[in-house]
Amino acid sequence: MKMFVPRNWREYPSRYRLEASRFTKSGTVYYPKRMVDPETGDTEQETVNLPLSGKVLTYTVIRTSPDQWKDLAPYALAIVELEDGTRMMGQLTDCNVEEVSIGMEVRLEFRRVQTEGHSGVLSYGHKFVPKWY
Amino acid sequence: MAGIVGYGAHLPRHRIKVEEIAKVWGADAPSYKRGLMLREKSVPPPDMDTITLSVEATRNALKRAGSIDPKDIGAIYIGSESHPYAVKPSGTVVAEAIGATPDIHCADFEFACKAGTEAMYVALSHIEAGQMKYALAIAADTSQGAPSDALEFSAAAGAGAFIMGNDNVIAEILYTHSYMTDTPDFWRREHQFYPQHGSRFTGEEAYFAHTKGASRAILEKSGMKPSDFAYAVFHQPNGKFHQRVALELGFTQEQIDPGWLAPVLGNTYSGASPIGLTAILDIAKPGDLVFMCSYGSGSGSDAFIWKVTDRIDEVRDAAVRTSKLLEENLIYVDYGTYAKFRHKIRKND
């Protein structure tokens, strides 16, 4: 259980600030970050922050959820293509599952993504919400 | 001149109506609506808390601040009575999320509903003292009212964030005044889930005495009178207190309307007058004077006099307006969903 604390902490740059790798030769962006570009073997990269909006590429609806997300069920898990073309998977929140559709515009919002029972750490990151402004 | 360089708000989309709560407890909805001047309140979903509201409000404040480097923010203060942890700071998460770590000072403030303006007061002091380039003050809460208590009709959620600085300000701070005594009208002991209050004692001796005390003192200090101001905003534990204190102090309905959010938002505790200020800045004109006075049980008030600058016209639409968050795209929930969202239902682990 306590292993979760350091693991979660190491993921802050990608979870909190959506830091990704852009490799110099190919210009390809990877999220989460990688040490080496698997296409070119390039190790030269810069850190970029992903844009906070995109479109649903595909999704699935979770009705029988793991215990810790039961309060939110049913919810959709979506793969979203962000404005810069990067794809990421995450939970859609503040959204009736009947209203989800491919191509739907979403925004990324900072949310509580996981809680370790009643006494453990709270883990934060981004979820997708329907874009309305 | 020190003042606000960027401001932003964030609110949950979920709302519950007074009728929905009244129905469960056999309360008379029309008399609550009339008595408290409340129609509905915001409800945070389970994946939203004081920290997440703070991050989103801060992102909006950063958009309005323009191209400032988060590393130049020297302090982050969050005022709230609902910090998600009893022990572990909220501010460090916000600092990490906006990329302002590690050379920064963080503190979480507490003073019932006044914690947010405390954060603003201290952040402004750093700027006036020349300690740092920018200081971030956040007022956020996801407050809880005990089931069937009058507070359950009002306890709501929301956040306002303000980046204080010296250059490119959109609202200069002209005067501040703080006024406090030991008046126990509302409290929550350690390990208790819901707060308790002194019923009618929360009125005259507490809210009205301190709000009027701070307001009259700052008016005297500044030599100004209510008619000098374009807008005024006070703490709003319900719709009624805000209106009554404003009118009794000599302000008009027109001056308070834009910041009078409680009837459709509820009491956002630390966020109440700060979010009201964001709604006012959204529509204020250069040169407008804005009067602000918070109230926190225990008890005290922080009063501020702001002067809006020309820069407001450039930045107000750089981020979402508070009225849009307040009025559009709402999700109404029933009492069962609300009880689940607010962890009022006992479950097995």
Coordinates of C-alpha atoms in Angstrom, one line a residue, chain B residues 15-260:
Chain B
R15 CA -26.5 22.3 -8.2
I16 CA -29.2 21.2 -5.7
K17 CA -32.4 23.2 -5.2
V18 CA -33.7 24.2 -1.8
E19 CA -36.9 22.2 -2.5
E20 CA -34.9 19.0 -3.0
I21 CA -33.3 19.3 0.4
A22 CA -36.5 20.6 2.1
K23 CA -38.5 17.6 0.8
V24 CA -36.2 15.1 2.6
W25 CA -36.4 16.9 6.0
G26 CA -40.0 17.9 6.0
A27 CA -39.0 21.6 5.9
D28 CA -41.1 24.3 4.3
A29 CA -39.2 25.2 1.1
P30 CA -40.9 28.5 0.5
S31 CA -40.1 29.8 4.0
Y32 CA -36.5 28.8 3.7
K33 CA -36.2 30.4 0.3
R34 CA -37.8 33.6 1.6
G35 CA -36.0 33.5 5.0
L36 CA -32.5 32.8 3.7
M37 CA -33.0 34.2 0.2
L38 CA -31.6 31.1 -1.4
R39 CA -32.8 29.2 -4.4
E40 CA -30.0 26.6 -5.0
K41 CA -26.4 25.9 -4.1
S42 CA -23.4 24.3 -5.8
V43 CA -22.4 20.7 -5.1
P44 CA -18.9 19.4 -5.7
P45 CA -18.7 16.0 -7.2
P46 CA -16.5 13.3 -5.5
D47 CA -13.5 14.1 -7.6
M48 CA -13.5 17.8 -6.8
D49 CA -12.1 19.3 -3.6
T50 CA -10.5 22.5 -2.3
I51 CA -7.2 21.6 -4.0
T52 CA -8.7 21.0 -7.5
L53 CA -10.9 24.1 -7.3
S54 CA -7.8 26.1 -6.4
V55 CA -5.8 24.8 -9.3
E56 CA -8.5 25.6 -11.8
A57 CA -9.2 29.1 -10.4
T58 CA -5.5 29.8 -10.4
R59 CA -5.2 28.7 -14.1
N60 CA -7.8 31.3 -14.9
A61 CA -6.0 33.9 -12.8
L62 CA -2.8 33.1 -14.7
K63 CA -4.5 33.6 -18.1
R64 CA -5.6 37.1 -17.0
A65 CA -2.2 37.9 -15.5
G66 CA -0.7 37.5 -19.0
S67 CA 2.7 36.2 -19.6
I68 CA 4.0 35.9 -16.1
D69 CA 6.5 33.2 -15.2
P70 CA 5.0 31.0 -12.4
K71 CA 8.6 30.8 -11.0
D72 CA 8.2 34.5 -10.1
I73 CA 5.3 33.7 -7.7
G74 CA 7.0 33.9 -4.3
A75 CA 4.1 32.7 -2.1
I76 CA 0.9 30.6 -2.4
Y77 CA -1.7 30.9 0.3
I78 CA -4.9 29.0 0.3
G79 CA -7.7 30.0 2.7
S80 CA -10.2 27.3 3.4
E81 CA -12.1 25.5 6.1
S82 CA -12.1 22.3 4.0
H83 CA -8.5 21.6 3.2
P84 CA -8.6 17.9 2.1
Y85 CA -6.0 16.8 4.6
A86 CA -5.9 17.5 8.3
V87 CA -2.1 17.4 8.1
K88 CA -0.5 18.0 4.7
P89 CA -0.6 21.4 2.9
S90 CA -3.0 22.1 0.0
G91 CA -0.8 24.9 -1.4
T92 CA 2.1 22.7 -2.3
V93 CA -0.2 20.8 -4.8
V94 CA -1.2 24.0 -6.4
A95 CA 2.5 25.2 -6.5
E96 CA 3.5 21.9 -8.2
A97 CA 0.6 22.0 -10.6
I98 CA 1.4 25.5 -11.9
G99 CA 5.1 24.9 -11.9
A100 CA 6.0 27.4 -9.2
T101 CA 8.1 25.0 -7.0
P102 CA 10.6 24.9 -5.3
D103 CA 11.6 28.4 -4.4
I104 CA 8.3 29.4 -2.9
H105 CA 6.6 30.0 0.5
C106 CA 3.3 28.0 1.0
A107 CA 0.8 28.2 3.9
D108 CA -2.8 27.1 4.3
F109 CA -4.9 29.6 6.2
E110 CA -7.9 28.9 8.4
F111 CA -10.4 31.3 9.9
A112 CA -13.8 29.8 9.1
C113 CA -15.2 31.9 6.1
K114 CA -12.6 34.6 6.4
A115 CA -9.6 32.4 5.5
G116 CA -9.6 33.5 1.8
T117 CA -9.4 37.2 2.5
E118 CA -6.6 36.5 5.0
A119 CA -4.7 34.9 2.2
M120 CA -5.3 38.0 0.1
Y121 CA -4.3 40.3 2.9
V122 CA -1.0 38.5 3.5
A123 CA -0.2 38.2 -0.2
L124 CA -0.7 41.9 -0.6
S125 CA 1.5 42.6 2.4
H126 CA 4.4 40.7 0.7
I127 CA 4.0 42.8 -2.4
E128 CA 3.8 46.1 -0.5
A129 CA 6.9 45.1 1.5
G130 CA 8.8 44.4 -1.7
Q131 CA 9.4 40.8 -0.6
M132 CA 8.6 39.2 -4.0
K133 CA 7.4 39.9 -7.5
Y134 CA 4.1 38.0 -7.2
A135 CA 2.1 36.4 -4.5
L136 CA -0.9 34.1 -5.1
A137 CA -3.9 34.1 -2.8
I138 CA -6.7 31.5 -3.1
A139 CA -10.1 31.4 -1.4
A140 CA -11.6 28.0 -1.8
D141 CA -14.1 25.7 0.0
T142 CA -16.2 22.6 -0.3
S143 CA -18.1 23.2 2.9
Q144 CA -20.4 20.8 4.6
G145 CA -23.6 21.4 6.5
A146 CA -25.0 18.8 8.9
P147 CA -28.0 17.0 7.4
S148 CA -31.3 18.8 8.2
D149 CA -29.4 21.8 9.7
A150 CA -30.2 25.2 8.3
L151 CA -26.6 25.2 7.0
E152 CA -27.3 22.3 4.7
F153 CA -29.4 24.6 2.5
S154 CA -26.4 27.0 2.0
A155 CA -23.1 25.1 2.4
A156 CA -21.6 25.2 -1.1
A157 CA -18.4 25.0 -3.1
G158 CA -16.3 27.3 -5.2
A159 CA -12.9 29.1 -5.5
G160 CA -11.5 32.5 -6.4
A161 CA -7.8 33.1 -7.0
F162 CA -5.8 36.3 -7.1
I163 CA -2.3 37.0 -8.2
M164 CA -1.0 40.0 -6.4
G165 CA 1.8 42.1 -7.8
N166 CA 3.1 45.7 -8.4
D167 CA 3.2 45.9 -12.2
N168 CA 0.3 45.7 -14.6
V169 CA -2.3 45.7 -11.9
I170 CA -6.0 45.5 -12.8
A171 CA -7.2 46.6 -9.4
E172 CA -5.0 48.6 -7.1
I173 CA -5.4 48.2 -3.3
L174 CA -6.1 51.5 -1.8
Y175 CA -6.9 50.6 1.8
T176 CA -7.3 47.5 4.0
H177 CA -8.7 47.2 7.5
S178 CA -9.2 44.1 9.7
Y179 CA -11.5 43.9 12.7
M180 CA -11.8 40.9 15.0
T181 CA -12.8 39.7 18.4
D182 CA -13.3 36.3 20.1
T183 CA -17.0 35.6 19.2
P184 CA -17.7 31.8 19.0
D185 CA -20.7 31.7 16.6
F186 CA -19.6 28.7 14.5
W187 CA -16.9 26.1 15.0
R188 CA -15.9 22.5 14.3
R189 CA -13.9 20.5 16.9
E190 CA -11.2 18.2 15.8
H191 CA -12.4 14.8 14.3
Q192 CA -16.0 16.1 13.9
F193 CA -17.4 15.8 10.4
Y194 CA -19.9 18.7 10.5
P195 CA -19.5 22.2 12.1
Q196 CA -21.9 23.6 14.7
H197 CA -23.2 27.1 15.0
G198 CA -24.8 29.3 17.6
S199 CA -28.1 29.7 15.6
R200 CA -29.4 33.3 16.0
F201 CA -26.2 34.3 17.8
T202 CA -24.4 34.1 14.4
G203 CA -26.4 37.2 13.4
E204 CA -26.2 40.5 15.4
E205 CA -23.2 39.8 17.7
A206 CA -21.2 38.0 15.0
Y207 CA -21.8 38.6 11.3
F208 CA -23.4 42.1 11.5
A209 CA -21.2 43.5 14.3
H210 CA -17.9 42.5 12.6
T211 CA -18.9 43.3 9.0
K212 CA -20.2 46.7 10.1
G213 CA -17.2 47.2 12.4
A214 CA -14.6 46.6 9.6
S215 CA -16.7 48.4 7.0
R216 CA -17.2 51.6 9.0
A217 CA -13.5 51.6 10.1
I218 CA -12.2 51.4 6.5
L219 CA -14.7 54.1 5.4
E220 CA -13.4 56.4 8.1
K221 CA -9.8 55.5 7.4
S222 CA -10.2 56.3 3.7
G223 CA -12.6 59.3 4.1
M224 CA -14.9 57.7 1.6
K225 CA -18.6 57.1 1.7
P226 CA -20.8 54.3 0.3
S227 CA -21.9 56.4 -2.7
D228 CA -18.2 56.7 -3.9
F229 CA -18.2 53.1 -4.9
A230 CA -19.4 51.5 -8.1
Y231 CA -19.8 48.1 -6.5
A232 CA -19.7 46.4 -3.0
V233 CA -19.4 42.8 -1.9
F234 CA -19.7 41.3 1.5
H235 CA -19.5 37.8 3.0
Q236 CA -22.7 36.0 2.0
P237 CA -23.6 33.1 4.4
N238 CA -27.0 33.3 2.8
G239 CA -28.7 35.7 0.4
K240 CA -30.3 37.7 3.2
F241 CA -27.4 38.8 5.4
H242 CA -25.5 40.2 2.5
Q243 CA -28.3 42.3 1.3
R244 CA -29.2 43.5 4.8
V245 CA -25.7 44.5 5.9
A246 CA -25.1 46.3 2.6
L247 CA -28.3 48.3 2.8
E248 CA -27.8 49.1 6.5
L249 CA -24.3 50.4 5.8
G250 CA -25.8 52.8 3.1
F251 CA -24.9 50.8 -0.1
T252 CA -27.6 50.4 -2.7
Q253 CA -29.1 47.3 -4.4
E254 CA -27.5 48.3 -7.7
Q255 CA -24.0 48.4 -6.1
I256 CA -24.3 44.9 -4.6
D257 CA -26.2 43.0 -7.3
P258 CA -23.2 41.9 -9.5
G259 CA -21.4 40.4 -6.5
W260 CA -24.5 39.0 -4.8

